[in-house]
PDB file of C-alpha atoms in Angstrom:
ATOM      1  CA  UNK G   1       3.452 -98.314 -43.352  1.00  0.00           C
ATOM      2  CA  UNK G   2       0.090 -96.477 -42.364  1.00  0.00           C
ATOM      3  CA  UNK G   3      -0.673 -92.821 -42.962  1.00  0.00           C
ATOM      4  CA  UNK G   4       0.199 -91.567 -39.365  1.00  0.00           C
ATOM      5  CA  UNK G   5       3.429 -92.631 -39.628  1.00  0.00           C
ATOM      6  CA  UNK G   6       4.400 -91.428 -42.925  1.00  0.00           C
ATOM      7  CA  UNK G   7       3.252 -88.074 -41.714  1.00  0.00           C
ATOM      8  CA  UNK G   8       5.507 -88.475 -38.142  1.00  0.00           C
ATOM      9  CA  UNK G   9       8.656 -89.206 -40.266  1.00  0.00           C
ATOM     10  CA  UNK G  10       8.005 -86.434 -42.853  1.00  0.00           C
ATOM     11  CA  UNK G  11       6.964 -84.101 -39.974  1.00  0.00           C
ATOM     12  CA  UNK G  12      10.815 -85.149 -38.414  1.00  0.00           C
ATOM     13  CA  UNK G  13      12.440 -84.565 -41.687  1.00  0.00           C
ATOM     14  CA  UNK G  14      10.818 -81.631 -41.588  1.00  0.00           C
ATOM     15  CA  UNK G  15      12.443 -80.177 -38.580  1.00  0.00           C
ATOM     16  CA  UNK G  16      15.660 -81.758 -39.046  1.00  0.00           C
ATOM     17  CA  UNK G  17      15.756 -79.764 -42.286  1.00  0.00           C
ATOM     18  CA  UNK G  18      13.753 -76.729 -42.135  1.00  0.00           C
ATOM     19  CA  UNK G  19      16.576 -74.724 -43.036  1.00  0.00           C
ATOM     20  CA  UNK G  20      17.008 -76.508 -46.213  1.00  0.00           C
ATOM     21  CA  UNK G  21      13.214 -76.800 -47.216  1.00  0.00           C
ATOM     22  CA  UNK G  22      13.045 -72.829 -46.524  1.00  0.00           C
ATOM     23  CA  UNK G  23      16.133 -72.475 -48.718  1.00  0.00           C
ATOM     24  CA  UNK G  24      13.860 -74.326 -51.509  1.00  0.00           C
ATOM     25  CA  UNK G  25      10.527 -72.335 -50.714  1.00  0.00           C
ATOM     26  CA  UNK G  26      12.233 -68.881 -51.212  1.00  0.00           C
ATOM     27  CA  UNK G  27      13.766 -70.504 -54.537  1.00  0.00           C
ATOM     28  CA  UNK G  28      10.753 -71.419 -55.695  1.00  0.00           C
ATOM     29  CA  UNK G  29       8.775 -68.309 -54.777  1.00  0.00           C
ATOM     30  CA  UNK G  30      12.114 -66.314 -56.773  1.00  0.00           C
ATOM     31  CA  UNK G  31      11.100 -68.416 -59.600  1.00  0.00           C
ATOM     32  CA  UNK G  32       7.456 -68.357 -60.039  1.00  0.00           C
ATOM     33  CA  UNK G  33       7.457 -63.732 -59.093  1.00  0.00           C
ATOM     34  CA  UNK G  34      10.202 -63.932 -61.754  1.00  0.00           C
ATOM     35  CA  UNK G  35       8.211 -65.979 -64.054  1.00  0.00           C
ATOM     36  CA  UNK G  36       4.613 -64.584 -63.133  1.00  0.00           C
ATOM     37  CA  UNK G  37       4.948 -61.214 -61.234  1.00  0.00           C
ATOM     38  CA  UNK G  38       2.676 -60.191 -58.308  1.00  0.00           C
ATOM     39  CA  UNK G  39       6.341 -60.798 -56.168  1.00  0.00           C
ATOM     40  CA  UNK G  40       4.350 -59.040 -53.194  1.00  0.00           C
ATOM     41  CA  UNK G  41       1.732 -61.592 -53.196  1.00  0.00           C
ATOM     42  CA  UNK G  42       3.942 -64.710 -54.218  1.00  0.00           C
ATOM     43  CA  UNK G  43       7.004 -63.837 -51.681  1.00  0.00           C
ATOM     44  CA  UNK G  44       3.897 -63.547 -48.835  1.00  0.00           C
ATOM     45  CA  UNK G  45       2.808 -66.607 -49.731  1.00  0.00           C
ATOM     46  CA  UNK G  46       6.203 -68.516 -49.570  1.00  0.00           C
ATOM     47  CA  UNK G  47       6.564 -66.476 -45.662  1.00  0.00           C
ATOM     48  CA  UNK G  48       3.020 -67.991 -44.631  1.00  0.00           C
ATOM     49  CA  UNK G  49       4.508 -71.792 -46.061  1.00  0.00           C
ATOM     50  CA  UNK G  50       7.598 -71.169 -44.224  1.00  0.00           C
ATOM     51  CA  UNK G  51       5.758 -70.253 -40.330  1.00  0.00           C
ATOM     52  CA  UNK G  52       3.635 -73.573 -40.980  1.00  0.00           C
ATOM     53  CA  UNK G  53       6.907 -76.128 -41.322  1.00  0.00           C
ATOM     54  CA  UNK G  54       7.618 -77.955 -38.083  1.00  0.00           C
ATOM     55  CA  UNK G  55      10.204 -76.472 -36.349  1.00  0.00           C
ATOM     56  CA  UNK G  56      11.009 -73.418 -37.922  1.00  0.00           C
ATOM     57  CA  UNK G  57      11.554 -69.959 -37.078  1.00  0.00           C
TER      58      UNK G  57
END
């Protein structure tokens, strides 16, 4: 399997579950403001990861 399409089938699994891998972004960013702080900086990070996934928003 070459690079191009290991990206095309994670780049499908992304859309298919872009619900789901927001779900687990928002999580994560919970965890790490909880852990680290700056929740202002960390929760606008997780919103800029979530507008570049495949098929969301």
């Amino acid at each position: 399997m070459n690079f191009d399409e290991i990206k095309n089938k994670a780049t499908q699994l992304l859309e298919q579950h872009h619900e789901t891998v927001e779900k687990g972004i928002d999580q994560a960013a919970d965890f790490i403001s909880d852990r680290l702080g700056h929740q202002e900086q960390v929760h606008s990070a997780a919103e800029k990861a979530k507008d570049a996934l495949p098929g969301a928003r």
